[in-house]
Coordinates of C-alpha atoms in Angstrom, one line a residue:
Chain A
X200 CA 1.4 4.7 -9.1
X201 CA 0.0 6.9 -11.8
X202 CA 0.1 9.8 -9.8
X203 CA 3.8 8.6 -8.4
X204 CA 4.9 8.4 -11.8
X205 CA 4.3 11.9 -12.2
X206 CA 6.2 12.9 -9.2
X207 CA 3.7 12.6 -6.8
X208 CA 5.5 11.9 -3.1
X209 CA 2.6 11.2 -1.1
X210 CA 0.7 8.8 -3.8
X211 CA 4.6 6.9 -4.0
X212 CA 4.0 6.5 -0.3
X213 CA 0.8 5.0 -0.2
X214 CA 2.0 2.1 -2.6
X215 CA 4.5 1.7 -0.7
X216 CA 2.2 1.6 2.1
X217 CA -0.1 -1.4 0.2
X218 CA 2.8 -3.6 -1.2
X219 CA 5.6 -3.2 1.4
X220 CA 4.5 -6.2 3.3
X221 CA 4.0 -8.2 0.2
X222 CA 7.9 -7.3 -1.1
X223 CA 9.2 -7.8 2.7
X224 CA 7.3 -11.1 2.4
X225 CA 9.2 -12.1 -0.6
X226 CA 12.7 -10.6 0.5
X227 CA 12.1 -12.2 3.4
X228 CA 12.1 -15.6 1.8
X229 CA 14.5 -15.0 -0.3
X230 CA 17.1 -14.1 2.3
X231 CA 15.9 -15.3 5.6
X232 CA 18.1 -12.3 6.7
X233 CA 16.3 -9.3 8.3
X234 CA 18.6 -6.4 7.8
X235 CA 19.2 -7.9 4.4
X236 CA 15.3 -8.5 3.9
X237 CA 15.2 -4.4 4.7
X238 CA 18.1 -3.9 2.2
X239 CA 15.9 -5.1 -0.3
X240 CA 12.7 -3.6 0.0
X241 CA 14.4 -0.2 0.3
X242 CA 16.3 -0.5 -2.6
X243 CA 12.9 -2.1 -4.7
X244 CA 11.0 1.4 -3.9
X245 CA 14.2 3.5 -4.6
X246 CA 14.4 1.5 -8.3
X247 CA 10.6 1.9 -8.7
X248 CA 10.5 4.8 -8.1
X249 CA 13.8 5.8 -9.9
X250 CA 12.2 3.9 -13.1
X251 CA 8.7 4.8 -12.4
X252 CA 8.3 5.8 -16.1
X253 CA 8.9 2.2 -17.4
X254 CA 6.4 0.4 -15.3
X255 CA 3.6 -0.6 -17.6
X256 CA 0.3 0.5 -16.0
X257 CA -1.5 -2.4 -17.9
X258 CA 0.4 -4.9 -15.8
X259 CA -0.1 -5.7 -12.3
X260 CA 2.1 -3.0 -10.1
X261 CA 2.7 -5.8 -7.6
X262 CA 3.7 -8.1 -10.0
X263 CA 6.8 -5.8 -11.3
X264 CA 7.5 -4.8 -8.1
X265 CA 8.2 -8.6 -7.0
X266 CA 10.4 -8.7 -10.3
X267 CA 12.8 -5.4 -9.1
X268 CA 12.8 -7.5 -5.6
X269 CA 13.7 -10.4 -7.0
X270 CA 16.6 -9.2 -8.7
X271 CA 18.0 -7.1 -6.0
X272 CA 18.0 -9.9 -3.8
X273 CA 19.6 -11.8 -6.5
X274 CA 22.1 -9.4 -6.5
X275 CA 22.5 -8.7 -2.7
X276 CA 23.0 -12.2 -2.0
X277 CA 24.5 -13.7 -5.2
X278 CA 27.9 -13.0 -4.7
X279 CA 28.2 -14.5 -0.8
X280 CA 26.3 -17.1 -2.0
X281 CA 29.2 -17.9 -4.6
X282 CA 31.9 -17.1 -1.8
X283 CA 30.3 -19.7 0.2
X284 CA 30.0 -22.3 -1.6
X285 CA 34.2 -21.9 -2.5
X286 CA 35.1 -21.5 1.2
X287 CA 38.8 -22.4 0.4
X288 CA 39.2 -19.9 -2.4
X289 CA 37.7 -16.7 -1.0
X290 CA 40.5 -16.2 1.9
X291 CA 39.9 -14.3 4.4
X292 CA 36.1 -13.3 3.1
X293 CA 34.6 -16.6 3.7
X294 CA 34.5 -15.5 7.5
X295 CA 32.5 -12.2 5.9
X296 CA 30.5 -14.1 4.3
X297 CA 29.1 -16.9 6.8
X298 CA 28.7 -14.4 9.3
X299 CA 26.6 -12.4 6.8
X300 CA 24.5 -15.3 5.9
X301 CA 24.4 -16.9 9.1
X302 CA 21.0 -16.5 8.9
X303 CA 18.3 -14.1 10.3
X304 CA 18.6 -12.8 14.0
X305 CA 18.3 -15.7 16.6
X306 CA 15.0 -14.3 17.8
X307 CA 13.1 -15.2 14.5
X308 CA 13.9 -18.8 14.8
X309 CA 14.0 -19.5 18.3
X310 CA 10.3 -20.2 18.7
X311 CA 10.7 -21.8 14.5
X312 CA 13.0 -24.8 16.3
X313 CA 15.8 -26.9 15.0
X314 CA 13.8 -28.0 11.8
X315 CA 13.3 -24.5 10.4
X316 CA 16.7 -23.4 11.0
X317 CA 18.4 -26.4 9.4
X318 CA 16.1 -26.1 6.4
X319 CA 16.9 -22.6 6.3
X320 CA 20.9 -23.7 6.4
X321 CA 20.2 -26.0 3.5
X322 CA 18.1 -23.7 1.3
X323 CA 20.8 -21.5 2.3
X324 CA 23.9 -23.5 0.9
X325 CA 22.0 -24.3 -2.6
X326 CA 23.7 -22.2 -5.7
X327 CA 21.6 -19.1 -6.7
X328 CA 19.6 -19.8 -9.2
X329 CA 18.2 -23.1 -7.8
X330 CA 17.4 -21.5 -4.3
X331 CA 15.8 -18.2 -5.9
X332 CA 13.4 -20.5 -7.3
X333 CA 12.6 -22.9 -4.3
X334 CA 12.1 -19.4 -2.5
X335 CA 9.7 -18.4 -5.0
X336 CA 7.8 -21.2 -5.2
X337 CA 8.1 -23.2 -2.0
X338 CA 8.6 -20.7 0.5
X339 CA 6.8 -17.6 -1.1
X340 CA 3.9 -19.3 -2.2
X341 CA 4.3 -18.8 -6.1
X342 CA 3.4 -20.6 -9.0
X343 CA 5.8 -21.9 -11.7
X344 CA 4.6 -19.5 -14.4
X345 CA 4.7 -16.6 -11.6
X346 CA 8.4 -17.9 -11.2
X347 CA 9.3 -18.1 -14.5
X348 CA 7.8 -14.5 -15.0
X349 CA 9.9 -12.9 -12.0
X350 CA 13.2 -14.8 -12.8
X351 CA 12.6 -13.9 -17.1
X352 CA 13.0 -17.7 -17.7
X353 CA 11.0 -20.5 -19.5
X354 CA 8.3 -22.4 -16.9
X355 CA 10.5 -25.0 -18.3
X356 CA 13.4 -24.0 -16.4
X357 CA 11.8 -23.1 -12.9
X358 CA 10.8 -26.8 -13.3
X359 CA 14.2 -28.3 -13.8
X360 CA 15.6 -26.2 -11.0
X361 CA 12.9 -27.0 -8.5
X362 CA 13.7 -30.6 -9.2
X363 CA 17.1 -30.1 -8.8
X364 CA 17.3 -28.4 -5.8
X365 CA 14.9 -30.7 -4.3
X366 CA 17.1 -33.3 -4.9
X367 CA 19.8 -31.3 -3.6
X368 CA 18.3 -30.3 -0.4
X369 CA 17.0 -33.8 0.4
X370 CA 21.1 -35.3 0.0
X371 CA 22.2 -32.4 2.2
X372 CA 19.4 -32.8 5.0
X373 CA 19.7 -36.9 4.2
X374 CA 23.6 -36.6 4.7
X375 CA 23.1 -34.1 8.1
X376 CA 20.7 -36.2 9.3
X377 CA 22.4 -39.6 9.3
X378 CA 24.4 -39.9 12.3
X379 CA 22.0 -38.6 14.5
X380 CA 19.3 -41.5 13.3
X381 CA 22.2 -43.7 14.3
X382 CA 22.8 -42.1 17.8
X383 CA 18.7 -42.1 18.5
X384 CA 18.9 -45.9 17.3
X385 CA 21.3 -46.6 20.1
Chain B
X182 CA 20.5 -27.4 -15.2
X183 CA 20.2 -31.2 -15.4
X184 CA 17.2 -33.0 -14.3
X185 CA 17.7 -35.7 -11.9
X186 CA 16.0 -39.4 -13.0
X187 CA 13.3 -40.4 -10.8
X188 CA 12.2 -44.0 -11.0
X189 CA 12.0 -45.6 -14.3
X190 CA 11.2 -43.2 -17.1
X191 CA 10.2 -40.5 -14.6
X192 CA 11.2 -37.3 -14.7
X193 CA 11.8 -36.0 -10.9
X194 CA 10.8 -33.0 -12.4
X195 CA 7.3 -33.9 -12.9
X196 CA 7.1 -35.9 -9.2
X197 CA 7.9 -32.2 -7.7
X198 CA 5.8 -30.4 -9.9
X199 CA 3.1 -32.7 -8.6
X200 CA 3.9 -32.9 -4.9
X201 CA 3.4 -28.8 -5.4
X202 CA 0.5 -28.7 -6.9
X203 CA 1.8 -27.0 -10.5
X204 CA 1.3 -30.1 -12.9
X205 CA -1.3 -28.9 -15.5
X206 CA -4.3 -31.4 -14.7
X207 CA -3.8 -34.0 -18.2
X208 CA 0.4 -34.5 -17.0
X209 CA -1.0 -34.8 -13.5
X210 CA -3.7 -37.4 -14.1
X211 CA -1.3 -39.5 -16.5
X212 CA 1.1 -39.3 -13.5
X213 CA -1.1 -40.3 -11.3
X214 CA -2.2 -43.3 -13.5
X215 CA 1.6 -44.3 -13.6
X216 CA 2.0 -44.0 -9.9
X217 CA -1.2 -46.1 -9.6
X218 CA 0.7 -49.1 -10.8
X219 CA 4.8 -48.7 -10.3
X220 CA 5.7 -49.4 -6.9
X221 CA 9.1 -47.9 -7.5
X222 CA 7.7 -44.9 -9.1
X223 CA 5.4 -44.3 -6.0
X224 CA 7.6 -45.0 -3.3
X225 CA 10.0 -42.3 -5.2
X226 CA 6.7 -39.4 -5.2
X227 CA 6.0 -40.4 -1.5
X228 CA 9.9 -39.4 -0.7
X229 CA 9.7 -36.1 -2.6
X230 CA 6.5 -35.3 -1.4
X231 CA 7.1 -35.9 2.0
X232 CA 10.6 -33.7 2.2
X233 CA 8.6 -31.2 0.4
X234 CA 6.4 -30.8 3.0
X235 CA 9.0 -30.0 5.8
X236 CA 9.6 -26.9 4.6
X237 CA 6.0 -25.5 5.7
X238 CA 8.0 -25.0 8.9
X239 CA 10.5 -22.8 7.3
X240 CA 7.3 -20.9 4.8
X241 CA 5.8 -20.5 8.2
X242 CA 8.8 -19.0 10.3
X243 CA 6.8 -15.1 11.3
X244 CA 8.7 -12.1 8.6
X245 CA 9.7 -9.3 10.0
X246 CA 7.8 -6.2 9.4
X247 CA 8.4 -3.6 6.3
X248 CA 10.2 -0.7 7.1
X249 CA 7.9 2.2 7.7
X250 CA 7.5 4.5 4.7
X251 CA 9.0 7.3 6.3
X252 CA 12.6 5.7 6.8
X253 CA 12.2 3.4 3.5
X254 CA 11.4 6.3 1.1
X255 CA 13.8 9.0 3.0
X256 CA 16.2 9.8 0.1
X257 CA 13.8 9.6 -2.7
X258 CA 13.6 13.0 -3.8
X259 CA 17.0 13.3 -5.0
X260 CA 17.2 10.6 -6.9
X261 CA 13.9 11.7 -9.2
X262 CA 15.1 15.1 -9.2
X263 CA 17.3 14.5 -12.1
X264 CA 20.4 15.6 -9.7
X265 CA 24.1 14.3 -10.4
X266 CA 24.1 10.8 -9.2
X267 CA 26.6 11.7 -6.5
X268 CA 24.9 14.6 -5.0
X269 CA 22.4 12.1 -5.0
X270 CA 24.8 9.2 -3.5
X271 CA 26.3 12.0 -1.1
X272 CA 23.0 12.8 0.4
X273 CA 22.4 9.2 1.4
X274 CA 25.6 8.8 2.6
X275 CA 24.8 11.5 5.1
X276 CA 21.9 10.0 5.7
X277 CA 23.6 7.1 5.9
X278 CA 25.9 8.3 8.7
X279 CA 23.2 9.2 10.8
X280 CA 21.4 5.7 10.1
X281 CA 24.6 3.9 10.9
X282 CA 25.8 5.6 14.1
X283 CA 22.0 4.8 15.6
X284 CA 21.5 1.3 17.2
X285 CA 18.6 -0.4 15.1
X286 CA 15.9 -1.6 16.8
X287 CA 15.7 -5.1 18.3
X288 CA 12.0 -5.4 17.1
X289 CA 9.8 -4.1 14.1
X290 CA 10.7 -0.4 13.8
X291 CA 6.6 -0.5 12.9
X292 CA 6.1 -1.3 16.4
X293 CA 8.4 0.9 18.5
X294 CA 7.5 4.1 20.1
X295 CA 8.9 7.4 19.1
X296 CA 9.8 9.1 22.2
X297 CA 11.5 12.6 21.8
X298 CA 11.5 15.6 24.1
X299 CA 12.1 19.1 23.0
X300 CA 13.9 22.2 24.9
X301 CA 13.2 25.5 23.1
X302 CA 12.3 23.9 20.4
X303 CA 8.4 23.1 18.4
X304 CA 7.4 19.8 17.0
X305 CA 6.0 20.1 13.9
X306 CA 3.5 17.7 12.2
X307 CA 1.9 19.4 8.4
X308 CA 3.2 22.3 9.6
X309 CA 1.3 22.1 12.7
X310 CA 2.3 22.0 16.1
X311 CA 2.1 18.9 17.9
X312 CA 3.1 17.9 21.8
X313 CA 6.2 15.8 21.8
X314 CA 4.4 13.1 23.8
X315 CA 2.2 12.6 20.9
X316 CA 5.2 12.4 18.7
X317 CA 5.6 9.8 15.6
X318 CA 8.2 8.9 12.9
X319 CA 7.7 11.8 9.9
X320 CA 7.4 14.8 12.9
X321 CA 10.0 17.8 12.3
X322 CA 11.7 19.1 15.3
X323 CA 12.6 22.8 14.6
X324 CA 14.6 25.1 16.1
X325 CA 12.6 28.7 15.9
X326 CA 15.2 31.4 14.5
X327 CA 16.9 34.1 16.4
X328 CA 16.8 31.9 19.9
X329 CA 19.8 30.4 21.7
X330 CA 20.2 26.5 21.1
X331 CA 17.4 24.1 21.1
X332 CA 17.8 20.4 22.1
X333 CA 15.5 17.3 21.3
X334 CA 16.3 13.8 22.7
X335 CA 15.0 11.5 20.5
X336 CA 14.9 7.7 21.5
X337 CA 17.0 6.9 24.6
X338 CA 20.3 7.4 23.2
X339 CA 20.3 10.4 21.0
X340 CA 20.6 14.3 22.0
X341 CA 20.6 16.4 19.0
X342 CA 21.4 20.3 19.3
X343 CA 19.7 22.4 17.2
X344 CA 21.3 25.8 16.0
X345 CA 18.6 28.3 15.6
X346 CA 16.6 27.9 12.3
X347 CA 17.2 24.4 12.2
X348 CA 15.2 21.3 11.1
X349 CA 15.5 17.6 12.3
X350 CA 13.3 15.0 11.2
X351 CA 12.5 11.6 12.7
X352 CA 12.1 8.7 11.3
X353 CA 11.4 6.3 13.7
X354 CA 12.5 5.9 17.7
X355 CA 16.3 6.0 16.2
X356 CA 16.9 7.4 13.4
X357 CA 16.7 11.3 12.5
X358 CA 17.6 13.3 9.4
X359 CA 18.9 16.7 9.5
X360 CA 16.5 18.7 7.2
X361 CA 18.3 22.1 7.3
X362 CA 20.7 24.1 9.3
X363 CA 23.1 22.7 11.5
X364 CA 23.1 20.5 14.6
X365 CA 25.3 18.2 17.0
X366 CA 24.3 14.8 17.6
X367 CA 25.4 12.6 20.5
X368 CA 24.9 9.0 20.6
X369 CA 25.4 7.7 24.1
X370 CA 27.1 4.0 24.6
X371 CA 24.9 1.8 25.7
X372 CA 26.5 -2.2 26.2
X373 CA 23.6 -3.5 27.1
X374 CA 21.9 -2.6 23.8
X375 CA 22.2 -4.5 20.6
X376 CA 25.5 -3.0 18.9
X377 CA 24.5 -3.9 15.4
X378 CA 23.8 -1.2 13.4
X379 CA 23.7 -2.1 10.0
X380 CA 24.8 -5.3 8.3
X381 CA 25.3 -5.8 4.5
X382 CA 27.5 -8.1 2.2
X383 CA 29.5 -9.2 5.1
X384 CA 30.0 -6.0 6.7
X385 CA 29.4 -5.5 10.4
X386 CA 29.5 -2.2 11.6
X387 CA 29.4 -1.5 15.6
X388 CA 28.6 1.7 16.9
X389 CA 29.6 2.5 20.8
X390 CA 28.5 6.2 20.7
X391 CA 30.0 9.3 19.5
X392 CA 29.6 12.7 19.0
X393 CA 29.4 14.5 15.6
X394 CA 28.3 17.8 13.8
X395 CA 26.3 18.1 10.6
X396 CA 25.5 21.2 8.8
X397 CA 23.3 21.9 5.6
X398 CA 24.5 25.0 3.4
X399 CA 24.4 26.1 0.0
X400 CA 23.8 22.9 -1.3
X401 CA 26.7 21.7 0.7
X402 CA 27.1 19.2 3.5
X403 CA 29.5 19.2 6.1
X404 CA 30.4 16.7 8.6
X405 CA 32.7 17.0 11.9
X406 CA 33.3 14.5 13.6
X407 CA 33.9 15.3 17.5
X408 CA 34.6 12.3 19.3
X409 CA 35.2 8.5 18.1
X410 CA 34.7 7.9 14.7
X411 CA 31.7 7.3 12.6
X412 CA 30.9 5.9 9.2
X413 CA 29.9 7.5 6.0
X414 CA 29.1 5.3 3.0
X415 CA 31.2 2.5 4.9
X416 CA 34.2 4.9 4.9
X417 CA 35.2 5.4 9.1
X418 CA 35.9 9.2 9.4
X419 CA 37.6 9.9 12.6
X420 CA 37.3 12.3 15.3
X421 CA 39.3 16.0 14.1
X422 CA 38.3 15.2 10.4
X423 CA 35.6 17.5 8.6
X424 CA 34.1 16.2 5.4
X425 CA 32.0 18.1 3.1
X426 CA 29.6 16.9 0.3
X427 CA 28.5 18.8 -2.3
X428 CA 28.1 19.3 -6.2
X429 CA 29.2 15.3 -7.1
X430 CA 32.3 16.1 -4.5
X431 CA 33.2 14.2 -0.9
X432 CA 36.3 16.2 0.3
X433 CA 38.2 16.2 3.4
X434 CA 40.8 18.9 4.8
X435 CA 42.7 16.0 6.1
X436 CA 45.1 13.8 4.0
X437 CA 43.6 10.3 3.7
X438 CA 46.0 7.9 5.8
X439 CA 45.1 5.1 4.2
X440 CA 45.6 4.3 0.4
X441 CA 42.6 3.2 -1.6
X442 CA 42.4 -0.1 -3.1
X443 CA 40.7 -1.6 -5.4
X444 CA 39.5 -5.2 -6.1
X445 CA 39.0 -6.7 -9.2
X446 CA 37.0 -10.0 -9.5
X447 CA 34.9 -12.5 -11.6
X448 CA 31.6 -12.9 -10.3
X449 CA 30.6 -15.5 -12.5
X450 CA 31.1 -19.4 -11.5
X451 CA 33.9 -20.7 -13.2
X452 CA 33.5 -21.8 -16.7
X453 CA 30.5 -19.5 -17.3
X454 CA 29.5 -17.2 -19.7
X455 CA 29.9 -14.1 -20.3
X456 CA 32.3 -13.7 -17.2
X457 CA 31.2 -10.8 -14.9
X458 CA 34.2 -8.8 -13.4
X459 CA 33.5 -6.4 -10.6
X460 CA 35.2 -3.9 -9.1
X461 CA 35.7 -3.5 -5.0
X462 CA 36.9 0.1 -4.3
X463 CA 37.7 0.5 -0.3
X464 CA 37.9 3.9 1.6
X465 CA 36.9 5.6 -1.4
X466 CA 37.7 8.6 0.8
X467 CA 39.7 10.9 -1.5
X468 CA 37.1 9.8 -4.5
X469 CA 34.8 10.6 -6.5
X470 CA 32.8 7.9 -7.8
X471 CA 31.0 8.2 -11.1
X472 CA 29.4 4.9 -10.5
X473 CA 26.7 4.1 -13.3
X474 CA 23.4 3.6 -11.7
X475 CA 21.8 -0.1 -13.0
X476 CA 18.9 2.0 -14.2
X477 CA 21.2 4.3 -16.4
X478 CA 20.0 4.3 -20.0
X479 CA 22.8 4.7 -21.6
X480 CA 23.3 1.1 -21.9
X481 CA 26.3 -0.8 -21.4
X482 CA 29.4 0.2 -19.7
X483 CA 33.1 0.2 -19.1
X484 CA 35.0 0.8 -16.3
X485 CA 39.1 1.1 -16.4
X486 CA 41.0 1.9 -13.9
X487 CA 44.5 3.1 -14.6
X488 CA 47.6 3.9 -12.6
X489 CA 49.9 7.2 -13.0
X490 CA 51.8 5.6 -15.9
X491 CA 48.7 4.9 -17.3
X492 CA 48.8 1.4 -17.2
X493 CA 45.2 -0.4 -16.8
X494 CA 44.7 -1.9 -13.5
X495 CA 41.5 -3.0 -13.0
X496 CA 38.3 -3.2 -15.3
X497 CA 34.6 -3.6 -14.9
X498 CA 32.0 -4.4 -17.2
X499 CA 28.2 -3.9 -16.8
X500 CA 25.3 -4.7 -18.8
X501 CA 23.0 -1.5 -18.0
X502 CA 20.4 -3.7 -16.7
X503 CA 19.6 -5.1 -13.3
X504 CA 19.8 -8.9 -13.1
X505 CA 23.6 -9.8 -12.1
X506 CA 24.8 -6.2 -12.2
X507 CA 25.1 -5.4 -8.4
X508 CA 26.6 -1.9 -8.6
X509 CA 24.7 -0.1 -6.0
X510 CA 22.9 2.7 -7.0
X511 CA 23.3 4.1 -3.7
X512 CA 25.9 4.6 -1.3
X513 CA 25.6 2.0 1.6
X514 CA 27.2 1.2 5.1
X515 CA 29.1 -1.8 3.2
X516 CA 32.5 -0.1 3.4
X517 CA 33.0 -0.6 -0.6
X518 CA 31.1 1.0 -3.3
X519 CA 30.9 -2.9 -4.7
X520 CA 32.2 -6.3 -3.2
X521 CA 33.6 -9.7 -4.5
X522 CA 36.9 -10.4 -4.7
X523 CA 39.4 -13.1 -6.3
X524 CA 42.7 -11.1 -7.4
X525 CA 43.3 -7.3 -6.5
X526 CA 44.7 -4.2 -7.6
X527 CA 46.6 -2.1 -4.9
X528 CA 46.8 1.5 -5.3
X529 CA 50.6 1.6 -3.8
X530 CA 52.5 3.8 -6.3
X531 CA 52.3 7.4 -5.6
X532 CA 50.6 9.8 -8.5
X533 CA 47.2 10.1 -9.7
X534 CA 44.8 7.3 -10.5
X535 CA 42.2 7.5 -12.9
X536 CA 38.8 5.5 -13.7
X537 CA 37.0 6.1 -16.6
X538 CA 33.5 5.2 -17.2
X539 CA 32.5 4.5 -20.9
X540 CA 28.6 4.1 -21.6
X541 CA 28.7 1.8 -24.7
X542 CA 25.4 3.2 -25.7
X543 CA 22.2 1.8 -27.6
X544 CA 22.4 1.9 -30.6
X545 CA 26.1 0.9 -31.1
X546 CA 27.6 4.5 -31.2
X547 CA 30.8 6.4 -30.7
X548 CA 31.9 5.9 -26.4
X549 CA 31.3 8.4 -24.4
X550 CA 33.5 9.3 -21.2
X551 CA 30.7 8.7 -18.4
X552 CA 33.4 10.2 -15.9
X553 CA 36.6 10.3 -13.7
X554 CA 37.7 9.2 -10.7
X555 CA 41.2 10.4 -9.3
X556 CA 42.5 9.0 -6.3
X557 CA 45.8 10.9 -5.2
X558 CA 47.6 9.3 -2.6
X559 CA 50.1 11.7 -0.6

């Protein structure tokens, strides 16, 4: 990365090849949308290249990239989630939002089953601040401290967001599953 | 966030943290002791733990592969070289046109073979000629100078005719980039193939097939659409139109058929402070957008759009940092320079509109104009 910071394009390509997979994993867990995740990866490295002089060589490069990716993903998705939460106010744009965030291509979840798709939809409906925290910790396997670092918030904030996310998700899934359970009981 | 309460006086956030193994050992031990003697709390904890365990199914969904480096990093040089912002945007836009026109692969790009056939052209890798049967992403098709037109077939649907001395770089099986000279692209329609080309920010673009030409000369990129229509940074360019991108400007010789529209919106939840505003510019065909980059070191900025009478019809403020600042640092195939809407200001009055960008600077100092945008309605 030191050579990339000096403008060495090939060195930066090597950085990309080494870290892109991990950034893609993070972007995927934050979006569950292949096209959006690819956009996040591309934009993350574009910003890293552009702002390479700001990278502190004493800090892990992976953490720096993850921080950028988290912010990019937040920016990419926050508006749509906000619209989705207020479908009645967004007018015609609501349809676009729903379409854009209907999830990844069907093949990505086809083999994962209905449960994964149901969980994805529930997570997608969370407010952005809760969704991002939940995705970082529960889906991408980050610790509370790592998530706090990526989000630029205290660990306590991550802790409270995780609890709020868990409660909302449990309620959402419980509400959806109620009628089905009744049918099964019959 | 107001933390939900668990059974008794146990904070739910501790239960969630315990279930995720995120509670410090001493706190975990204390919580475990409490759970051991409190059946209600134990039942609540089991509920949380069971619920969180369900997400193993979601975390285990296989993720797609990252885009290959050749494609992901294709537009970097212009940005790093200190070129004018629009120059980088225009270059990205033209590249986006190529990318947009070609179908997105239905599986991982890294797994896609690069099939190339050349006639009258050479295929080079790091300056050495390679056989077309050995083609890889990153290889360059070169039409020798002084010879007739060369042809390259890239993937199953794209045919590129190169002028002598022109170069086309293959980014993947269905993406390519004109590096020098001039080339004409033809993309065959294929009703069986996935027709989704790009999906972002609520905009879905479908391309069934078209013909267009790109030319690079003297720092200028020219786009001629021969048949059908193409998208450049989300702007539809129809057959018969010719566009040029150079020196931070995008020009067309034909009148812009539609009025550009600017939408102003708040991007913050109701009641939240500070309120964030977003500006959406649709169809910026006659526009030169001096949009600041989120990485711009000049600090917070303020955008203001005035109508021909000088009245402010839209404003935008930005923090200049990454978080919460969704201005794209490069144009993308989404049909807008930025999105979100609540209220709209439509450029209905004929005349010249002006977008002024003010960078407020650090430390605070006199505001400096960041650039103007003039939209001329005909």
